[in-house]
Amino acid sequence: MDILLLTPLLFGFMLLLLFLGLPIVFALGGSAVILGLITQGPSSLLLATTAILNNIRTIVLIAVPLFIFMGNLLKVSGLAEDLYSAAEKWIGGVRGGLAVGTVLICTIFAACTGVSGAATITMGLIAVPSMLKRGYDRKLALGCVMGGGALGQLIPPSLLFILYGFLANESVGRLFASGFVPGLILSGLFIAYILIACHLKGSLGPATPSEDRGNWKEKVASLRSIIMPSLLIVAVLGSIFSGLATPTEAAAVGALGALIILVINGRLTWPNLKEALYGTFSLTAMVMWIVVGATVFTTIFTIAGGSELVKSLLLEITIAPIWIVVVMQLTLFVLGCFIDPTGILMLTVPIYVPVVKALGFDTVWFGALFVLNMEMAFLTPPYGVNLFYIRGITPPEIPTTDIYRSALAFVGVQATALILVLLFPQLALWLPNLLFGAEK
């Protein structure tokens, strides 16, 4: 059967399996196995097995559980509570100050963890009740936590950048650097949106009374909470950007640093360690199973000629090359509403990256666009991951529809950042070129 006919049937069958509730690993792998048996016979399964063994032994993937472990350790370290207390003392008196402080803390967590869940869950438990108690608008309180928490996907060390680099055969260090400036820009846009919205409508985020913000002695003392996360960020990102360590080695340094923070804060207890280990094992297992399923899919799809078909179809479109990238971003956005970002990455990167190269675009820049788009997927209803995180930790009297609505404004801010990076590639490429030199 012709691959031109099989390709839409394959993707349609895979989406059907997903909508029926089958886990993405089985939807990817199962649909690919059927395609392989139709086009290549049993030999395609042997090739897929070989590809799986080669992929899971790739050294860069060792960084995945280490960064996840670092994030889970920081979640139970007490850092978030200390940072939030400092933010309340210093900027609580500004309209929307607690929401701004939440975004800033999420930005710090993003630069320490590389995952979204740690910041979203931790700040959801700490900041949301505090803001609601202070009279903050419910949508603003929920939205700033979900939007800020998603920064962990863009600001290095990001797991999505590690997986993108693995699939695209691109330097993870360059990819980390490409997400740094856009991540800070997005954080700044979140803060600007909060401040403007609260300035126009003060009831969205009332200022904290001065008697609840402490005296100057307490304010200065609260700054100590910034020291340890700052040292951890310098140790992890500094070692990567300076060339002293690979991302995998830096991940080990980060995990050790997070463990030391637990000891210093007196939080190194068996329940905390067990919680961090359990979270690490479960998330790592999920990621690696998706890697397995996506490897089967991409291997068999490539063998059957599907990747070349998609590449040729896209390259034959008679429009400016940049519009092809725009079409890719739109398809990623739609997929992000229904599929886990890791699954989307494993599914589309092997297909899209060769097209991006053929069009003459920088794959590091495209990686920054890709991850920024996937960050939006953490907030887009109905299946945004951060929506479920917040649903799981907020009181039942908060309707799910309110959680969905609270994400929309922050998705709009993320879309603004995506457009900026799309129009001005140097926002993503300036730092990688500065640190590692321009690619030839």
GROMACS .gro file of C-alpha atoms in nm:
model
  440
    1MET     CA    1   0.000   0.000   0.000
    2ASP     CA    2   0.126   0.349  -0.090
    3ILE     CA    3   0.282   0.549   0.196
    4LEU     CA    4   0.087   0.857   0.077
    5LEU     CA    5  -0.234   0.678   0.172
    6LEU     CA    6  -0.094   0.506   0.480
    7THR     CA    7   0.036   0.826   0.644
    8PRO     CA    8  -0.304   0.991   0.712
    9LEU     CA    9  -0.446   0.652   0.811
   10LEU     CA   10  -0.158   0.602   1.054
   11PHE     CA   11  -0.198   0.940   1.223
   12GLY     CA   12  -0.575   0.906   1.227
   13PHE     CA   13  -0.552   0.565   1.394
   14MET     CA   14  -0.298   0.696   1.646
   15LEU     CA   15  -0.523   0.991   1.739
   16LEU     CA   16  -0.820   0.754   1.770
   17LEU     CA   17  -0.626   0.543   2.020
   18LEU     CA   18  -0.536   0.856   2.216
   19PHE     CA   19  -0.896   0.978   2.227
   20LEU     CA   20  -1.003   0.632   2.345
   21GLY     CA   21  -0.779   0.685   2.646
   22LEU     CA   22  -0.487   0.461   2.555
   23PRO     CA   23  -0.153   0.584   2.700
   24ILE     CA   24   0.053   0.769   2.442
   25VAL     CA   25   0.335   0.513   2.449
   26PHE     CA   26   0.096   0.238   2.335
   27ALA     CA   27  -0.081   0.463   2.085
   28LEU     CA   28   0.253   0.553   1.923
   29GLY     CA   29   0.404   0.207   1.939
   30GLY     CA   30   0.089   0.015   1.850
   31SER     CA   31   0.006   0.220   1.541
   32ALA     CA   32   0.369   0.200   1.426
   33VAL     CA   33   0.381  -0.179   1.467
   34ILE     CA   34   0.077  -0.214   1.242
   35LEU     CA   35   0.238   0.015   0.982
   36GLY     CA   36   0.563  -0.182   0.999
   37LEU     CA   37   0.392  -0.516   0.951
   38ILE     CA   38   0.200  -0.381   0.650
   39THR     CA   39   0.495  -0.216   0.475
   40GLN     CA   40   0.807  -0.408   0.582
   41GLY     CA   41   0.693  -0.725   0.754
   42PRO     CA   42   0.835  -0.865   1.082
   43SER     CA   43   1.186  -0.736   1.002
   44SER     CA   44   1.073  -0.380   1.084
   45LEU     CA   45   1.018  -0.483   1.447
   46LEU     CA   46   1.379  -0.602   1.475
   47LEU     CA   47   1.502  -0.266   1.346
   48ALA     CA   48   1.279  -0.083   1.593
   49THR     CA   49   1.413  -0.295   1.880
   50THR     CA   50   1.770  -0.211   1.783
   51ALA     CA   51   1.683   0.160   1.770
   52ILE     CA   52   1.529   0.141   2.119
   53LEU     CA   53   1.843  -0.020   2.265
   54ASN     CA   54   2.066   0.241   2.100
   55ASN     CA   55   1.852   0.534   2.216
   56ILE     CA   56   1.808   0.441   2.581
   57ARG     CA   57   2.184   0.393   2.615
   58THR     CA   58   2.255   0.751   2.502
   59ILE     CA   59   2.456   0.924   2.776
   60VAL     CA   60   2.269   1.256   2.751
   61LEU     CA   61   1.951   1.084   2.874
   62ILE     CA   62   2.123   1.017   3.209
   63ALA     CA   63   2.065   1.387   3.280
   64VAL     CA   64   1.688   1.332   3.276
   65PRO     CA   65   1.649   1.146   3.610
   66LEU     CA   66   1.919   1.361   3.772
   67PHE     CA   67   1.746   1.691   3.690
   68ILE     CA   68   1.410   1.542   3.792
   69PHE     CA   69   1.565   1.431   4.123
   70MET     CA   70   1.706   1.780   4.177
   71GLY     CA   71   1.363   1.934   4.119
   72ASN     CA   72   1.189   1.692   4.353
   73LEU     CA   73   1.446   1.755   4.626
   74LEU     CA   74   1.395   2.131   4.597
   75LYS     CA   75   1.019   2.081   4.616
   76VAL     CA   76   1.056   1.944   4.971
   77SER     CA   77   1.348   2.169   5.071
   78GLY     CA   78   1.144   2.458   5.212
   79LEU     CA   79   1.305   2.705   4.970
   80ALA     CA   80   0.973   2.808   4.817
   81GLU     CA   81   0.827   2.902   5.156
   82ASP     CA   82   1.131   3.116   5.241
   83LEU     CA   83   1.133   3.286   4.900
   84TYR     CA   84   0.761   3.358   4.912
   85SER     CA   85   0.796   3.510   5.259
   86ALA     CA   86   1.074   3.735   5.126
   87ALA     CA   87   0.865   3.836   4.825
   88GLU     CA   88   0.569   3.925   5.046
   89LYS     CA   89   0.791   4.145   5.264
   90TRP     CA   90   0.959   4.327   4.976
   91ILE     CA   91   0.694   4.366   4.703
   92GLY     CA   92   0.369   4.271   4.877
   93GLY     CA   93   0.286   4.640   4.910
   94VAL     CA   94   0.256   4.676   4.532
   95ARG     CA   95  -0.074   4.597   4.362
   96GLY     CA   96  -0.032   4.245   4.228
   97GLY     CA   97   0.294   4.212   4.422
   98LEU     CA   98   0.224   3.861   4.550
   99ALA     CA   99   0.149   3.742   4.195
  100VAL     CA  100   0.469   3.909   4.072
  101GLY     CA  101   0.662   3.743   4.354
  102THR     CA  102   0.512   3.408   4.256
  103VAL     CA  103   0.635   3.448   3.897
  104LEU     CA  104   0.982   3.550   4.020
  105ILE     CA  105   1.003   3.245   4.249
  106CYS     CA  106   0.886   3.020   3.965
  107THR     CA  107   1.161   3.173   3.749
  108ILE     CA  108   1.420   3.085   4.014
  109PHE     CA  109   1.278   2.734   4.045
  110ALA     CA  110   1.285   2.698   3.665
  111ALA     CA  111   1.658   2.773   3.663
  112CYS     CA  112   1.710   2.511   3.935
  113THR     CA  113   1.486   2.222   3.832
  114GLY     CA  114   1.413   2.188   3.460
  115VAL     CA  115   1.060   2.060   3.523
  116SER     CA  116   0.722   2.229   3.551
  117GLY     CA  117   0.560   2.021   3.822
  118ALA     CA  118   0.793   2.117   4.108
  119ALA     CA  119   0.720   2.491   4.087
  120THR     CA  120   0.353   2.457   3.992
  121ILE     CA  121   0.261   2.222   4.276
  122THR     CA  122   0.479   2.389   4.539
  123MET     CA  123   0.367   2.744   4.459
  124GLY     CA  124   0.010   2.627   4.415
  125LEU     CA  125   0.013   2.500   4.773
  126ILE     CA  126   0.186   2.810   4.912
  127ALA     CA  127   0.089   3.110   4.699
  128VAL     CA  128  -0.269   3.039   4.592
  129PRO     CA  129  -0.417   3.018   4.946
  130SER     CA  130  -0.215   3.324   5.049
  131MET     CA  131  -0.331   3.533   4.752
  132LEU     CA  132  -0.695   3.429   4.790
  133LYS     CA  133  -0.676   3.519   5.160
  134ARG     CA  134  -0.545   3.864   5.063
  135GLY     CA  135  -0.842   3.918   4.831
  136TYR     CA  136  -0.669   3.847   4.498
  137ASP     CA  137  -0.880   3.764   4.197
  138ARG     CA  138  -0.907   3.386   4.167
  139LYS     CA  139  -0.812   3.376   3.800
  140LEU     CA  140  -0.502   3.589   3.855
  141ALA     CA  141  -0.390   3.378   4.152
  142LEU     CA  142  -0.429   3.050   3.963
  143GLY     CA  143  -0.300   3.181   3.631
  144CYS     CA  144   0.026   3.327   3.763
  145VAL     CA  145   0.112   2.994   3.929
  146MET     CA  146   0.039   2.791   3.614
  147GLY     CA  147   0.216   3.035   3.382
  148GLY     CA  148   0.514   3.080   3.611
  149GLY     CA  149   0.539   2.706   3.674
  150ALA     CA  150   0.559   2.636   3.302
  151LEU     CA  151   0.878   2.846   3.278
  152GLY     CA  152   1.067   2.533   3.385
  153GLN     CA  153   1.021   2.401   3.031
  154LEU     CA  154   1.202   2.696   2.872
  155ILE     CA  155   1.456   2.828   3.121
  156PRO     CA  156   1.749   2.586   3.148
  157PRO     CA  157   1.807   2.320   3.263
  158SER     CA  158   1.501   2.203   3.068
  159LEU     CA  159   1.418   1.836   3.012
  160LEU     CA  160   1.251   1.918   2.681
  161PHE     CA  161   1.575   2.075   2.554
  162ILE     CA  162   1.763   1.759   2.654
  163LEU     CA  163   1.520   1.541   2.460
  164TYR     CA  164   1.517   1.782   2.163
  165GLY     CA  165   1.898   1.781   2.151
  166PHE     CA  166   1.899   1.402   2.168
  167LEU     CA  167   1.655   1.371   1.875
  168ALA     CA  168   1.788   1.658   1.663
  169ASN     CA  169   2.155   1.572   1.724
  170GLU     CA  170   2.206   1.925   1.854
  171SER     CA  171   2.425   2.055   2.137
  172VAL     CA  172   2.227   2.055   2.463
  173GLY     CA  173   2.448   2.336   2.593
  174ARG     CA  174   2.355   2.558   2.297
  175LEU     CA  175   1.989   2.470   2.342
  176PHE     CA  176   2.002   2.556   2.712
  177ALA     CA  177   2.154   2.893   2.624
  178SER     CA  178   1.888   2.952   2.356
  179GLY     CA  179   1.611   2.925   2.614
  180PHE     CA  180   1.766   3.155   2.874
  181VAL     CA  181   1.690   3.498   2.721
  182PRO     CA  182   1.342   3.403   2.589
  183GLY     CA  183   1.265   3.257   2.932
  184LEU     CA  184   1.358   3.580   3.107
  185ILE     CA  185   1.162   3.780   2.849
  186LEU     CA  186   0.856   3.563   2.907
  187SER     CA  187   0.892   3.600   3.283
  188GLY     CA  188   0.912   3.977   3.234
  189LEU     CA  189   0.602   3.974   3.013
  190PHE     CA  190   0.410   3.782   3.281
  191ILE     CA  191   0.512   4.042   3.539
  192ALA     CA  192   0.424   4.331   3.306
  193TYR     CA  193   0.081   4.181   3.239
  194ILE     CA  194   0.014   4.138   3.613
  195LEU     CA  195   0.124   4.492   3.700
  196ILE     CA  196  -0.075   4.652   3.417
  197ALA     CA  197  -0.388   4.448   3.492
  198CYS     CA  198  -0.371   4.531   3.863
  199HIS     CA  199  -0.302   4.898   3.791
  200LEU     CA  200  -0.610   4.919   3.568
  201LYS     CA  201  -0.824   4.725   3.817
  202GLY     CA  202  -0.687   4.739   4.170
  203SER     CA  203  -0.926   4.474   4.302
  204LEU     CA  204  -0.745   4.204   4.101
  205GLY     CA  205  -0.447   4.215   4.338
  206PRO     CA  206  -0.480   4.437   4.646
  207ALA     CA  207  -0.162   4.555   4.818
  208THR     CA  208  -0.062   4.377   5.138
  209PRO     CA  209  -0.103   4.604   5.447
  210SER     CA  210   0.227   4.745   5.577
  211GLU     CA  211   0.186   4.583   5.920
  212ASP     CA  212   0.190   4.240   5.752
  213ARG     CA  213   0.511   4.304   5.558
  214GLY     CA  214   0.754   4.319   5.849
  215ASN     CA  215   1.017   4.578   5.943
  216TRP     CA  216   1.342   4.652   5.764
  217LYS     CA  217   1.537   4.411   5.981
  218GLU     CA  218   1.304   4.127   5.881
  219LYS     CA  219   1.318   4.233   5.516
  220VAL     CA  220   1.699   4.227   5.506
  221ALA     CA  221   1.708   3.894   5.692
  222SER     CA  222   1.468   3.743   5.436
  223LEU     CA  223   1.720   3.802   5.156
  224ARG     CA  224   1.921   3.508   5.287
  225SER     CA  225   1.668   3.280   5.118
  226ILE     CA  226   1.806   3.384   4.776
  227ILE     CA  227   2.163   3.271   4.849
  228MET     CA  228   2.128   2.893   4.816
  229PRO     CA  229   1.920   2.882   4.496
  230SER     CA  230   2.155   3.141   4.341
  231LEU     CA  231   2.457   2.924   4.420
  232LEU     CA  232   2.280   2.620   4.276
  233ILE     CA  233   2.196   2.804   3.953
  234VAL     CA  234   2.556   2.921   3.917
  235ALA     CA  235   2.688   2.570   3.984
  236VAL     CA  236   2.460   2.404   3.728
  237LEU     CA  237   2.425   2.658   3.447
  238GLY     CA  238   2.765   2.817   3.508
  239SER     CA  239   2.942   2.484   3.468
  240ILE     CA  240   2.756   2.413   3.143
  241PHE     CA  241   2.792   2.758   2.987
  242SER     CA  242   3.160   2.784   3.084
  243GLY     CA  243   3.235   2.443   2.934
  244LEU     CA  244   3.351   2.297   3.267
  245ALA     CA  245   3.086   2.025   3.261
  246THR     CA  246   2.851   1.850   3.023
  247PRO     CA  247   2.476   1.876   3.093
  248THR     CA  248   2.485   1.524   3.239
  249GLU     CA  249   2.771   1.611   3.474
  250ALA     CA  250   2.603   1.938   3.570
  251ALA     CA  251   2.284   1.747   3.649
  252ALA     CA  252   2.477   1.534   3.897
  253VAL     CA  253   2.621   1.849   4.055
  254GLY     CA  254   2.271   1.995   4.077
  255ALA     CA  255   2.127   1.685   4.244
  256LEU     CA  256   2.411   1.688   4.499
  257GLY     CA  257   2.361   2.062   4.557
  258ALA     CA  258   1.988   2.014   4.617
  259LEU     CA  259   2.067   1.737   4.866
  260ILE     CA  260   2.305   1.973   5.050
  261ILE     CA  261   2.029   2.238   5.065
  262LEU     CA  262   1.801   1.982   5.230
  263VAL     CA  263   2.070   1.913   5.491
  264ILE     CA  264   2.126   2.286   5.558
  265ASN     CA  265   1.752   2.349   5.592
  266GLY     CA  266   1.707   2.050   5.821
  267ARG     CA  267   1.468   1.887   5.572
  268LEU     CA  268   1.668   1.570   5.498
  269THR     CA  269   1.422   1.326   5.650
  270TRP     CA  270   1.319   0.983   5.526
  271PRO     CA  271   0.962   1.095   5.432
  272ASN     CA  272   1.100   1.386   5.227
  273LEU     CA  273   1.364   1.170   5.060
  274LYS     CA  274   1.108   0.898   4.986
  275GLU     CA  275   0.874   1.154   4.830
  276ALA     CA  276   1.155   1.293   4.611
  277LEU     CA  277   1.267   0.945   4.503
  278TYR     CA  278   0.914   0.829   4.427
  279GLY     CA  279   0.845   1.139   4.219
  280THR     CA  280   1.175   1.090   4.034
  281PHE     CA  281   1.114   0.723   3.957
  282SER     CA  282   0.757   0.777   3.836
  283LEU     CA  283   0.834   1.076   3.610
  284THR     CA  284   1.154   0.918   3.472
  285ALA     CA  285   0.967   0.597   3.394
  286MET     CA  286   0.697   0.794   3.212
  287VAL     CA  287   0.952   0.987   3.005
  288MET     CA  288   1.151   0.676   2.913
  289TRP     CA  289   0.839   0.481   2.814
  290ILE     CA  290   0.744   0.768   2.584
  291VAL     CA  291   1.098   0.756   2.441
  292VAL     CA  292   1.049   0.384   2.371
  293GLY     CA  293   0.709   0.428   2.205
  294ALA     CA  294   0.821   0.727   2.000
  295THR     CA  295   1.138   0.546   1.891
  296VAL     CA  296   0.930   0.259   1.755
  297PHE     CA  297   0.703   0.507   1.576
  298THR     CA  298   0.972   0.724   1.419
  299THR     CA  299   1.193   0.428   1.321
  300ILE     CA  300   0.917   0.241   1.139
  301PHE     CA  301   0.767   0.560   0.992
  302THR     CA  302   1.110   0.657   0.854
  303ILE     CA  303   1.177   0.308   0.715
  304ALA     CA  304   0.839   0.314   0.540
  305GLY     CA  305   0.931   0.645   0.374
  306GLY     CA  306   0.693   0.860   0.576
  307SER     CA  307   0.951   1.115   0.692
  308GLU     CA  308   1.072   1.178   0.338
  309LEU     CA  309   0.711   1.210   0.222
  310VAL     CA  310   0.629   1.476   0.483
  311LYS     CA  311   0.956   1.657   0.409
  312SER     CA  312   0.893   1.664   0.033
  313LEU     CA  313   0.532   1.779   0.078
  314LEU     CA  314   0.635   2.068   0.304
  315LEU     CA  315   0.924   2.173   0.078
  316GLU     CA  316   0.698   2.173  -0.227
  317ILE     CA  317   0.466   2.434  -0.075
  318THR     CA  318   0.513   2.755  -0.276
  319ILE     CA  319   0.523   3.003   0.011
  320ALA     CA  320   0.802   3.185   0.192
  321PRO     CA  321   1.001   2.940   0.410
  322ILE     CA  322   0.916   3.130   0.729
  323TRP     CA  323   0.548   3.055   0.672
  324ILE     CA  324   0.624   2.684   0.672
  325VAL     CA  325   0.774   2.732   1.019
  326VAL     CA  326   0.457   2.919   1.117
  327VAL     CA  327   0.246   2.626   0.995
  328MET     CA  328   0.463   2.392   1.204
  329GLN     CA  329   0.405   2.609   1.510
  330LEU     CA  330   0.030   2.607   1.453
  331THR     CA  331   0.023   2.228   1.425
  332LEU     CA  332   0.229   2.200   1.744
  333PHE     CA  333  -0.013   2.432   1.924
  334VAL     CA  334  -0.313   2.220   1.819
  335LEU     CA  335  -0.137   1.896   1.918
  336GLY     CA  336  -0.048   2.055   2.252
  337CYS     CA  337  -0.416   2.082   2.339
  338PHE     CA  338  -0.454   1.703   2.331
  339ILE     CA  339  -0.115   1.529   2.367
  340ASP     CA  340   0.159   1.538   2.631
  341PRO     CA  341   0.446   1.773   2.528
  342THR     CA  342   0.706   1.497   2.562
  343GLY     CA  343   0.506   1.278   2.324
  344ILE     CA  344   0.468   1.563   2.074
  345LEU     CA  345   0.841   1.626   2.085
  346MET     CA  346   0.930   1.261   2.029
  347LEU     CA  347   0.676   1.236   1.748
  348THR     CA  348   0.742   1.554   1.550
  349VAL     CA  349   1.108   1.650   1.598
  350PRO     CA  350   1.243   1.367   1.375
  351ILE     CA  351   1.001   1.483   1.104
  352TYR     CA  352   1.026   1.861   1.138
  353VAL     CA  353   1.398   1.915   1.202
  354PRO     CA  354   1.514   1.781   0.860
  355VAL     CA  355   1.265   2.019   0.697
  356VAL     CA  356   1.393   2.312   0.904
  357LYS     CA  357   1.750   2.230   0.799
  358ALA     CA  358   1.649   2.203   0.434
  359LEU     CA  359   1.483   2.545   0.456
  360GLY     CA  360   1.810   2.691   0.585
  361PHE     CA  361   1.696   2.780   0.937
  362ASP     CA  362   1.896   2.732   1.256
  363THR     CA  363   1.779   2.421   1.444
  364VAL     CA  364   1.877   2.580   1.778
  365TRP     CA  365   1.639   2.869   1.706
  366PHE     CA  366   1.371   2.620   1.604
  367GLY     CA  367   1.437   2.430   1.926
  368ALA     CA  368   1.368   2.745   2.129
  369LEU     CA  369   1.045   2.799   1.933
  370PHE     CA  370   0.950   2.436   1.980
  371VAL     CA  371   0.999   2.435   2.357
  372LEU     CA  372   0.824   2.772   2.395
  373ASN     CA  373   0.529   2.626   2.205
  374MET     CA  374   0.532   2.319   2.429
  375GLU     CA  375   0.530   2.549   2.731
  376MET     CA  376   0.198   2.678   2.602
  377ALA     CA  377   0.078   2.316   2.588
  378PHE     CA  378   0.113   2.299   2.968
  379LEU     CA  379  -0.164   2.561   2.996
  380THR     CA  380  -0.397   2.499   2.701
  381PRO     CA  381  -0.729   2.332   2.782
  382PRO     CA  382  -0.850   2.068   2.793
  383TYR     CA  383  -0.537   1.858   2.861
  384GLY     CA  384  -0.273   2.107   2.980
  385VAL     CA  385  -0.057   1.937   3.243
  386ASN     CA  386  -0.047   2.238   3.475
  387LEU     CA  387  -0.426   2.255   3.468
  388PHE     CA  388  -0.436   1.909   3.623
  389TYR     CA  389  -0.165   1.995   3.875
  390ILE     CA  390  -0.369   2.293   3.996
  391ARG     CA  391  -0.696   2.097   3.991
  392GLY     CA  392  -0.536   1.839   4.219
  393ILE     CA  393  -0.427   2.087   4.487
  394THR     CA  394  -0.705   2.349   4.489
  395PRO     CA  395  -1.026   2.324   4.696
  396PRO     CA  396  -1.320   2.149   4.524
  397GLU     CA  397  -1.529   2.468   4.546
  398ILE     CA  398  -1.308   2.620   4.272
  399PRO     CA  399  -1.472   2.503   3.945
  400THR     CA  400  -1.257   2.342   3.678
  401THR     CA  401  -1.392   2.598   3.430
  402ASP     CA  402  -1.237   2.875   3.641
  403ILE     CA  403  -0.901   2.698   3.625
  404TYR     CA  404  -0.929   2.675   3.247
  405ARG     CA  405  -1.025   3.043   3.214
  406SER     CA  406  -0.743   3.154   3.442
  407ALA     CA  407  -0.489   3.005   3.200
  408LEU     CA  408  -0.609   3.185   2.887
  409ALA     CA  409  -0.454   3.527   2.954
  410PHE     CA  410  -0.118   3.368   3.030
  411VAL     CA  411  -0.137   3.157   2.714
  412GLY     CA  412  -0.183   3.486   2.529
  413VAL     CA  413   0.133   3.623   2.692
  414GLN     CA  414   0.320   3.304   2.594
  415ALA     CA  415   0.198   3.344   2.236
  416THR     CA  416   0.335   3.700   2.236
  417ALA     CA  417   0.677   3.569   2.343
  418LEU     CA  418   0.663   3.300   2.074
  419ILE     CA  419   0.591   3.560   1.806
  420LEU     CA  420   0.880   3.777   1.930
  421VAL     CA  421   1.128   3.488   1.907
  422LEU     CA  422   0.986   3.392   1.567
  423LEU     CA  423   1.033   3.746   1.432
  424PHE     CA  424   1.367   3.812   1.604
  425PRO     CA  425   1.575   3.490   1.602
  426GLN     CA  426   1.867   3.661   1.778
  427LEU     CA  427   1.663   3.662   2.099
  428ALA     CA  428   1.731   3.288   2.106
  429LEU     CA  429   2.066   3.278   1.923
  430TRP     CA  430   2.258   3.567   2.080
  431LEU     CA  431   2.361   3.386   2.399
  432PRO     CA  432   2.453   3.050   2.235
  433ASN     CA  433   2.665   3.234   1.978
  434LEU     CA  434   2.828   3.442   2.252
  435LEU     CA  435   2.912   3.143   2.471
  436PHE     CA  436   2.989   2.875   2.214
  437GLY     CA  437   3.055   3.068   1.893
  438ALA     CA  438   2.836   3.092   1.584
  439GLU     CA  439   2.761   2.764   1.407
  440LYS     CA  440   2.905   2.738   1.060
   0.00000   0.00000   0.00000
